[in-house]
Tab-separated table of C-alpha atoms and ligand atoms in Angstrom:
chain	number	residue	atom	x	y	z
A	1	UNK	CA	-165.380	-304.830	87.036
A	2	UNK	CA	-168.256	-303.235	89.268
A	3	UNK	CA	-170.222	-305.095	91.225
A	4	UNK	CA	-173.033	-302.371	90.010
A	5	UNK	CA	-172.111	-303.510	86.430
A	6	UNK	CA	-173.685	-306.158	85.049
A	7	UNK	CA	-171.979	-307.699	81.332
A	8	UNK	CA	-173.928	-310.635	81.011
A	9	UNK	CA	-175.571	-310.804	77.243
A	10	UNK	CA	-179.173	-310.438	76.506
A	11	UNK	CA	-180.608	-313.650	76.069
A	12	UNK	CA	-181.478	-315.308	73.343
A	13	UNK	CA	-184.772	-314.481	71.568
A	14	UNK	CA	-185.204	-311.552	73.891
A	15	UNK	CA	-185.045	-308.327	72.059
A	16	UNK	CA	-182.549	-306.036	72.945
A	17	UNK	CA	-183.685	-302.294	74.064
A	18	UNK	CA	-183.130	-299.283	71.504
A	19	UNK	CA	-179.334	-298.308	71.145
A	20	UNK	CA	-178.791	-294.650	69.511
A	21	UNK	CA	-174.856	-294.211	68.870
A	22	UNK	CA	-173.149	-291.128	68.692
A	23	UNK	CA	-170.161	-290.562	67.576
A	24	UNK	CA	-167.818	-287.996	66.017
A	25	UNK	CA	-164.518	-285.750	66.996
A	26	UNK	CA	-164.175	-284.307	69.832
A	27	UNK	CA	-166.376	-280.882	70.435
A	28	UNK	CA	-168.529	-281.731	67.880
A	29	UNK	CA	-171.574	-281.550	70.361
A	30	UNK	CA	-172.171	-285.075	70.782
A	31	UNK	CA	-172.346	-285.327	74.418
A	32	UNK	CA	-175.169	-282.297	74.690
A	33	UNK	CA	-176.895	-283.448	72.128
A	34	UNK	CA	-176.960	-287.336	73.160
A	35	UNK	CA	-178.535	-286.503	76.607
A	36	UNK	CA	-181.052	-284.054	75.405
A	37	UNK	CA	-182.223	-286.984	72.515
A	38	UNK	CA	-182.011	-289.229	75.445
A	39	UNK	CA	-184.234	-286.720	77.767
A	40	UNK	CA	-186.800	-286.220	74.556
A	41	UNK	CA	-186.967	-290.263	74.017
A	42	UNK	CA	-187.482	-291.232	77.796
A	43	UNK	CA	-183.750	-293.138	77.399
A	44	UNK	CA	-180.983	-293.141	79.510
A	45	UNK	CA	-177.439	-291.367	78.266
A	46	UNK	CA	-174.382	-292.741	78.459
A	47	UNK	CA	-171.070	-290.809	77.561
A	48	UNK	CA	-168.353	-293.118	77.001
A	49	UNK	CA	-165.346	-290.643	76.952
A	50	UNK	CA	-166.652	-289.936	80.449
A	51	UNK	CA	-165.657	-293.465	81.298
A	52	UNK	CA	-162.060	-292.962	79.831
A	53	UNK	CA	-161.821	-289.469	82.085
A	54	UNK	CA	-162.892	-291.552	85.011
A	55	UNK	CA	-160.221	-294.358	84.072
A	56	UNK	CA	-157.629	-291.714	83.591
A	57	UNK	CA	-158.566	-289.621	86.692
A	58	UNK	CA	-158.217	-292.564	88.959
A	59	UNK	CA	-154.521	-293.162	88.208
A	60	UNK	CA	-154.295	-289.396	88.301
A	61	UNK	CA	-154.877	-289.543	92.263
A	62	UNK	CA	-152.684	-292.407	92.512
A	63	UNK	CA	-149.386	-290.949	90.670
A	64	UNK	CA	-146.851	-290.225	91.713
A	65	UNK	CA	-145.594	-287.217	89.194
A	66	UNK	CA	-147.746	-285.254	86.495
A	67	UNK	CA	-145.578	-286.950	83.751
A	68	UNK	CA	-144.996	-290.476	84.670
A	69	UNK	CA	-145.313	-293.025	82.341
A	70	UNK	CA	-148.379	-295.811	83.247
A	71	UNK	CA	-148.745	-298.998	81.852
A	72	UNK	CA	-152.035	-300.856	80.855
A	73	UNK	CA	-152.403	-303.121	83.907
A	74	UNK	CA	-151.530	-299.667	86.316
A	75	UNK	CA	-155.175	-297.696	84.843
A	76	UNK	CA	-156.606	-300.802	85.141
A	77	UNK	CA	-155.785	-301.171	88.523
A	78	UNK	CA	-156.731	-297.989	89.620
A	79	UNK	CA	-160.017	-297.907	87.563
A	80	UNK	CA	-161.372	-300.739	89.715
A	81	UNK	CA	-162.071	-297.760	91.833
A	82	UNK	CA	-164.658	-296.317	88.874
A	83	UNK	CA	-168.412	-297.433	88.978
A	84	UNK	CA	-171.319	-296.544	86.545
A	85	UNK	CA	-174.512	-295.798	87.980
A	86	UNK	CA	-177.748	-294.755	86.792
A	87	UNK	CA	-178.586	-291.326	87.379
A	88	UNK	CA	-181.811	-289.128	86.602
A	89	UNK	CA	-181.146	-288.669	82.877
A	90	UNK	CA	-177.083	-289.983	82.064
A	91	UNK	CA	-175.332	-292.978	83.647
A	92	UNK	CA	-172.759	-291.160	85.873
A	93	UNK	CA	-169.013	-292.822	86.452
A	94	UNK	CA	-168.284	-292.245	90.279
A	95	UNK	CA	-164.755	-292.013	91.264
A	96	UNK	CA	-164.649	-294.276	95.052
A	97	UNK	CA	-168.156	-293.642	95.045
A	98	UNK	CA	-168.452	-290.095	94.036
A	99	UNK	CA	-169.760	-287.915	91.276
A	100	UNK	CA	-166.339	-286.261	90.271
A	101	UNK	CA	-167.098	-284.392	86.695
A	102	UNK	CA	-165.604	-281.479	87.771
A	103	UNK	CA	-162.578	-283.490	88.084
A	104	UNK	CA	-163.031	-285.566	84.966
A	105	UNK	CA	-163.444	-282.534	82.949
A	106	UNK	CA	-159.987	-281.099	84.007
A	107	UNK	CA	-157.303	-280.213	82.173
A	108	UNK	CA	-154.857	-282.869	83.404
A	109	UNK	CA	-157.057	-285.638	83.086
A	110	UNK	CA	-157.814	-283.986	79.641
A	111	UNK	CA	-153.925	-284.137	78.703
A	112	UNK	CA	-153.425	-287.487	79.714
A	113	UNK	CA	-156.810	-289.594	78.263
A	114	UNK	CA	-156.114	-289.889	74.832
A	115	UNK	CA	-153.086	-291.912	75.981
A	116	UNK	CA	-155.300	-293.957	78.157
A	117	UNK	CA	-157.960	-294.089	75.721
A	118	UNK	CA	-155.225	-296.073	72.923
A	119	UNK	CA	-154.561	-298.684	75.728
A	120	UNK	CA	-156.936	-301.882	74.247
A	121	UNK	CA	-157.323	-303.594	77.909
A	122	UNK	CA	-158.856	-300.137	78.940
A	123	UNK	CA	-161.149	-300.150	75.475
A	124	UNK	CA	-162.593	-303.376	76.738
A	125	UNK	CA	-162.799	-302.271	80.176
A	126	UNK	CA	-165.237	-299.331	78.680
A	127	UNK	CA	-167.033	-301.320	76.565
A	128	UNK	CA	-168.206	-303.759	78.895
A	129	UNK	CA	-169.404	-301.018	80.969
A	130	UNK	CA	-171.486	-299.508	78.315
A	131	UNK	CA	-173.029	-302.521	76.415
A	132	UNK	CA	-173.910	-303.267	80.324
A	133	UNK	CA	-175.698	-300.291	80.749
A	134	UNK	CA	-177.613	-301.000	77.632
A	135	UNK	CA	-178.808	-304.458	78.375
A	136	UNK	CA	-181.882	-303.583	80.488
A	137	UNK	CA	-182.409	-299.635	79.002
A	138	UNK	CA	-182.719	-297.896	76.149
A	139	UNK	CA	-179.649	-295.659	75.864
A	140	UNK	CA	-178.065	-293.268	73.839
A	141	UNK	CA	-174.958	-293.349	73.768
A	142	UNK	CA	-171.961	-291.109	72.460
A	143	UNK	CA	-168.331	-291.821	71.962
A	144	UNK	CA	-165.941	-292.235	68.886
A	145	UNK	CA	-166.501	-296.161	68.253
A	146	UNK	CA	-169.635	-296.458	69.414
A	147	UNK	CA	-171.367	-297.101	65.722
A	148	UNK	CA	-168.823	-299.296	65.056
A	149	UNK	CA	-167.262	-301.197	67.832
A	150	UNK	CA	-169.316	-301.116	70.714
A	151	UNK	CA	-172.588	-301.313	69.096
A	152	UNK	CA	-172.160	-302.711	65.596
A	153	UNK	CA	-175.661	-303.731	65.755
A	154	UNK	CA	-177.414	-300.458	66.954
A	155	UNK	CA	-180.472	-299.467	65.494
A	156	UNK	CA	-179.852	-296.044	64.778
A	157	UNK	CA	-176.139	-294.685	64.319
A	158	UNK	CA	-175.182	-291.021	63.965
A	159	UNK	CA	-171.814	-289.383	62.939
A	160	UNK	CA	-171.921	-286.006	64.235
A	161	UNK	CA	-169.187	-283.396	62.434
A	162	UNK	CA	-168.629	-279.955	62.339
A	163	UNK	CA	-166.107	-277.313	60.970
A	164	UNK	CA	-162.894	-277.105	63.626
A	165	UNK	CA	-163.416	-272.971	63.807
A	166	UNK	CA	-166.948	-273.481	65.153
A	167	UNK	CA	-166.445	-276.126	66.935
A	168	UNK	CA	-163.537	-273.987	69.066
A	169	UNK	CA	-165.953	-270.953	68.932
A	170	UNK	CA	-168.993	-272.991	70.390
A	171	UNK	CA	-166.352	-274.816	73.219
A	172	UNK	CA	-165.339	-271.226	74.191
A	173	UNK	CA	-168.536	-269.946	74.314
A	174	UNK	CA	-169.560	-272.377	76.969
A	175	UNK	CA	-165.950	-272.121	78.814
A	176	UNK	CA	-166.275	-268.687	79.117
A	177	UNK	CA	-169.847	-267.298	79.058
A	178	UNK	CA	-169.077	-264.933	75.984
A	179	UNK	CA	-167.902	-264.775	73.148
A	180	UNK	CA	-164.677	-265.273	72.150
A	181	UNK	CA	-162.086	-263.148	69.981
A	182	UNK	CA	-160.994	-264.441	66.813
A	183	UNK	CA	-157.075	-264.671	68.185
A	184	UNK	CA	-159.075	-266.942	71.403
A	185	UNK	CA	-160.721	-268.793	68.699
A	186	UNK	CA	-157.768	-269.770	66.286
A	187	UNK	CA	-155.890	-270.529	69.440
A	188	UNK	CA	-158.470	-272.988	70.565
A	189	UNK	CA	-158.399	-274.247	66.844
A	190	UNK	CA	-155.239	-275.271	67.032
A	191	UNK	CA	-155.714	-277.677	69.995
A	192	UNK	CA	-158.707	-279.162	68.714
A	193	UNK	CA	-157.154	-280.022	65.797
A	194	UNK	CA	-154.117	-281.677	67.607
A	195	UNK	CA	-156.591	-283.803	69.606
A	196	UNK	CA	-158.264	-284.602	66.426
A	197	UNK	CA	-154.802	-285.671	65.660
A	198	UNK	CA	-154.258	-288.170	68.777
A	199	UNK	CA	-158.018	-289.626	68.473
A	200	UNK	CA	-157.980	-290.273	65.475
A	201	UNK	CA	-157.386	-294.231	65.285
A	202	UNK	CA	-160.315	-294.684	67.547
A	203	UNK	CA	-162.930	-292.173	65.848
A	204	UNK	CA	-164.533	-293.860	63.284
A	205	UNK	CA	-167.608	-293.465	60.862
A	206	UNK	CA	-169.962	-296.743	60.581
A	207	UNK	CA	-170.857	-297.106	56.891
A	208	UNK	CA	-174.611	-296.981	57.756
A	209	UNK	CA	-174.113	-294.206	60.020
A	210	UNK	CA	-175.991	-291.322	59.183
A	211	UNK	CA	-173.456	-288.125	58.908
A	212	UNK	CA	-174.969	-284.612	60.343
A	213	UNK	CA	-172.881	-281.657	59.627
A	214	UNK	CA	-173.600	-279.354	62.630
A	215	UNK	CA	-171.657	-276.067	61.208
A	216	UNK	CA	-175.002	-274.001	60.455
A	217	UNK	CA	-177.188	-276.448	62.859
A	218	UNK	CA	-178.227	-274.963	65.985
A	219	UNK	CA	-179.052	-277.782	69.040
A	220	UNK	CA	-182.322	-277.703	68.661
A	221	UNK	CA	-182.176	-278.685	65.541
A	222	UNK	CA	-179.754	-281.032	65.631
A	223	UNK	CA	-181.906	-282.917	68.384
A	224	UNK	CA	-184.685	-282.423	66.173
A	225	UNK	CA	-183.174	-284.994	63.433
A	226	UNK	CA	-181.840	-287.175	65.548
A	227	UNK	CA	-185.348	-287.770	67.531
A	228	UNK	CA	-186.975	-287.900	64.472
A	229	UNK	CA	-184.922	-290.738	62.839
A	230	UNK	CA	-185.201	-292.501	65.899
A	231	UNK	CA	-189.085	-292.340	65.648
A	232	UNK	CA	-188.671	-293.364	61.975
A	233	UNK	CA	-186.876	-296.583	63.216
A	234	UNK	CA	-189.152	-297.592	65.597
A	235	UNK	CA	-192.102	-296.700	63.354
A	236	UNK	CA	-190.298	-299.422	61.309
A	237	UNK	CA	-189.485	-302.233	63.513
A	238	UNK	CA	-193.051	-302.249	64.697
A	239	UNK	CA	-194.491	-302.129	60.887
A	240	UNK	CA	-191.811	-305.187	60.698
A	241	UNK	CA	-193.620	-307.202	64.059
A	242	UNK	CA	-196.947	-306.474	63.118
A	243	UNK	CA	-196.008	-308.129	59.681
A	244	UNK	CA	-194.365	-310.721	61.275
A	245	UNK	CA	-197.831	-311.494	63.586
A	246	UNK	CA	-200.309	-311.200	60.768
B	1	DC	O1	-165.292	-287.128	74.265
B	1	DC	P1	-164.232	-286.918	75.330
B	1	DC	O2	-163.345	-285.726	75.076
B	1	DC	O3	-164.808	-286.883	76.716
B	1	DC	O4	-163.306	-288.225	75.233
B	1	DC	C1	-162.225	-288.421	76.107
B	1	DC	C2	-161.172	-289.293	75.424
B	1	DC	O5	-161.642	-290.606	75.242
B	1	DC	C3	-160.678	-288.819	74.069
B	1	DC	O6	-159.268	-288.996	74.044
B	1	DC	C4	-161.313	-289.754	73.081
B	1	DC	C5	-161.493	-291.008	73.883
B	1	DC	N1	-162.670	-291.784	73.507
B	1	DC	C6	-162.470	-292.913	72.747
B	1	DC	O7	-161.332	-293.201	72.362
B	1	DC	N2	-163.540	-293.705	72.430
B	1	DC	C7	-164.770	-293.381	72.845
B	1	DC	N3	-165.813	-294.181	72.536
B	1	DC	C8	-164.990	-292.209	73.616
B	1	DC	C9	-163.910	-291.426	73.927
């Protein structure tokens, strides 16, 4: 691990800062959405999946052919390289000390992550980077297991979903500055729906998440809700103290 990375728990009797999670397929708007919650609530965003990209682009620069075959203790390796920073308004993953997204966002570390992202050593390896970034800020944080595995006990948890074709439409939209052609559209479909396919073991709904369908939702509003419960839970933990006190 990082020597900017810091896992050790919250101590006891200290209460832990907010934790939003966000989670939901992939294209579903979660990462947008988390850092503009994040940017309305003065917290910090953290994006998980960047993590796995980072993971998965450091063994990228280190293989030797597009299609070889890596084992768990290889990304692990190589993502000793990866470090988790605090930026302005996200936690950024820097690749030997650079901010790579460009190179995260690509489409070969895009083929390749979901393969990473099954590997359990590199689960852990994410996790302890996120609940570290959450031990000394409020975060928001967005991801597939977030609700569940990483932050079981987060105060707020949101399962963000939305219908495939829209999802494809709204992905093309910001790929390629206009809008896209129904034969574009399906086409994207169609590869959402196999990732779907391939992340599907790891994206799962916490039973006291609340579900927000996006389909007829523009951002705005979707931020709207999700700031809003927020300020609903806090309005209730501090009714809760103040009980407590008096
Ligand atoms: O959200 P994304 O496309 O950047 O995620 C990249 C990959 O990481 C994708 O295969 C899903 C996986 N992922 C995961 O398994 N668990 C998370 N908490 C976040 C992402």
């Amino acid at each position: 691990m990082s020597a900017q990375v810091d896992s050790r728990p919250t101590e006891p009797g200290v209460r832990a800062p907010m934790v939003i999670a966000i989670d939901g397929p992939a294209a579903s708007g979660k990462s947008s959405t988390a850092q503009w919650v994040a940017q309305e609530l003065g917290y910090l965003h953290v994006d998980s999946g960047a993590l796995y990209r980072a993971a998965t682009a450091a063994r990228l620069r280190r293989a030797a052919g597009p299609d070889e075959p890596w084992t768990e203790e290889q990304v692990l390796d190589a993502a000793q390289a990866v470090t988790l920073v605090p930026g302005e308004r996200s936690f950024v993953p820097l690749l030997d000390g650079v901010d790579a997204d460009e190179e995260l966002r690509g489409s070969e570390v895009t083929r390749r992550v979901s393969q990473v992202a099954r590997m359990e050593g590199v689960r852990a390896w994410v996790n302890a980077h996120v609940r570290s970034a959450a031990t000394s800020r409020a975060v928001v944080v967005d991801g597939r297991d977030i609700g569940t595995a990483v932050f079981p006990e987060a105060q707020l948890k949101i399962f963000l979903v939305a219908d495939p074709w829209e999802r494809a439409r709204r992905r093309l939209i910001q790929r390629l500055g206009r809008g896209p052609a129904d034969d574009e559209i399906a086409e994207e479909t169609d590869r959402l729906v196999q990732r779907d396919r391939l992340d599907a073991t790891q994206t799962v709904q916490a039973p006291d998440a609340v579900l927000i369908d996006t389909t007829y939702l523009t951002q705005r509003e979707q931020v709207e809700r999700i700031a809003a419960l927020a300020r609903a839970v806090t309005h209730r933990a501090s009714d809760a103290s103040a009980i407590d006190a008096g």
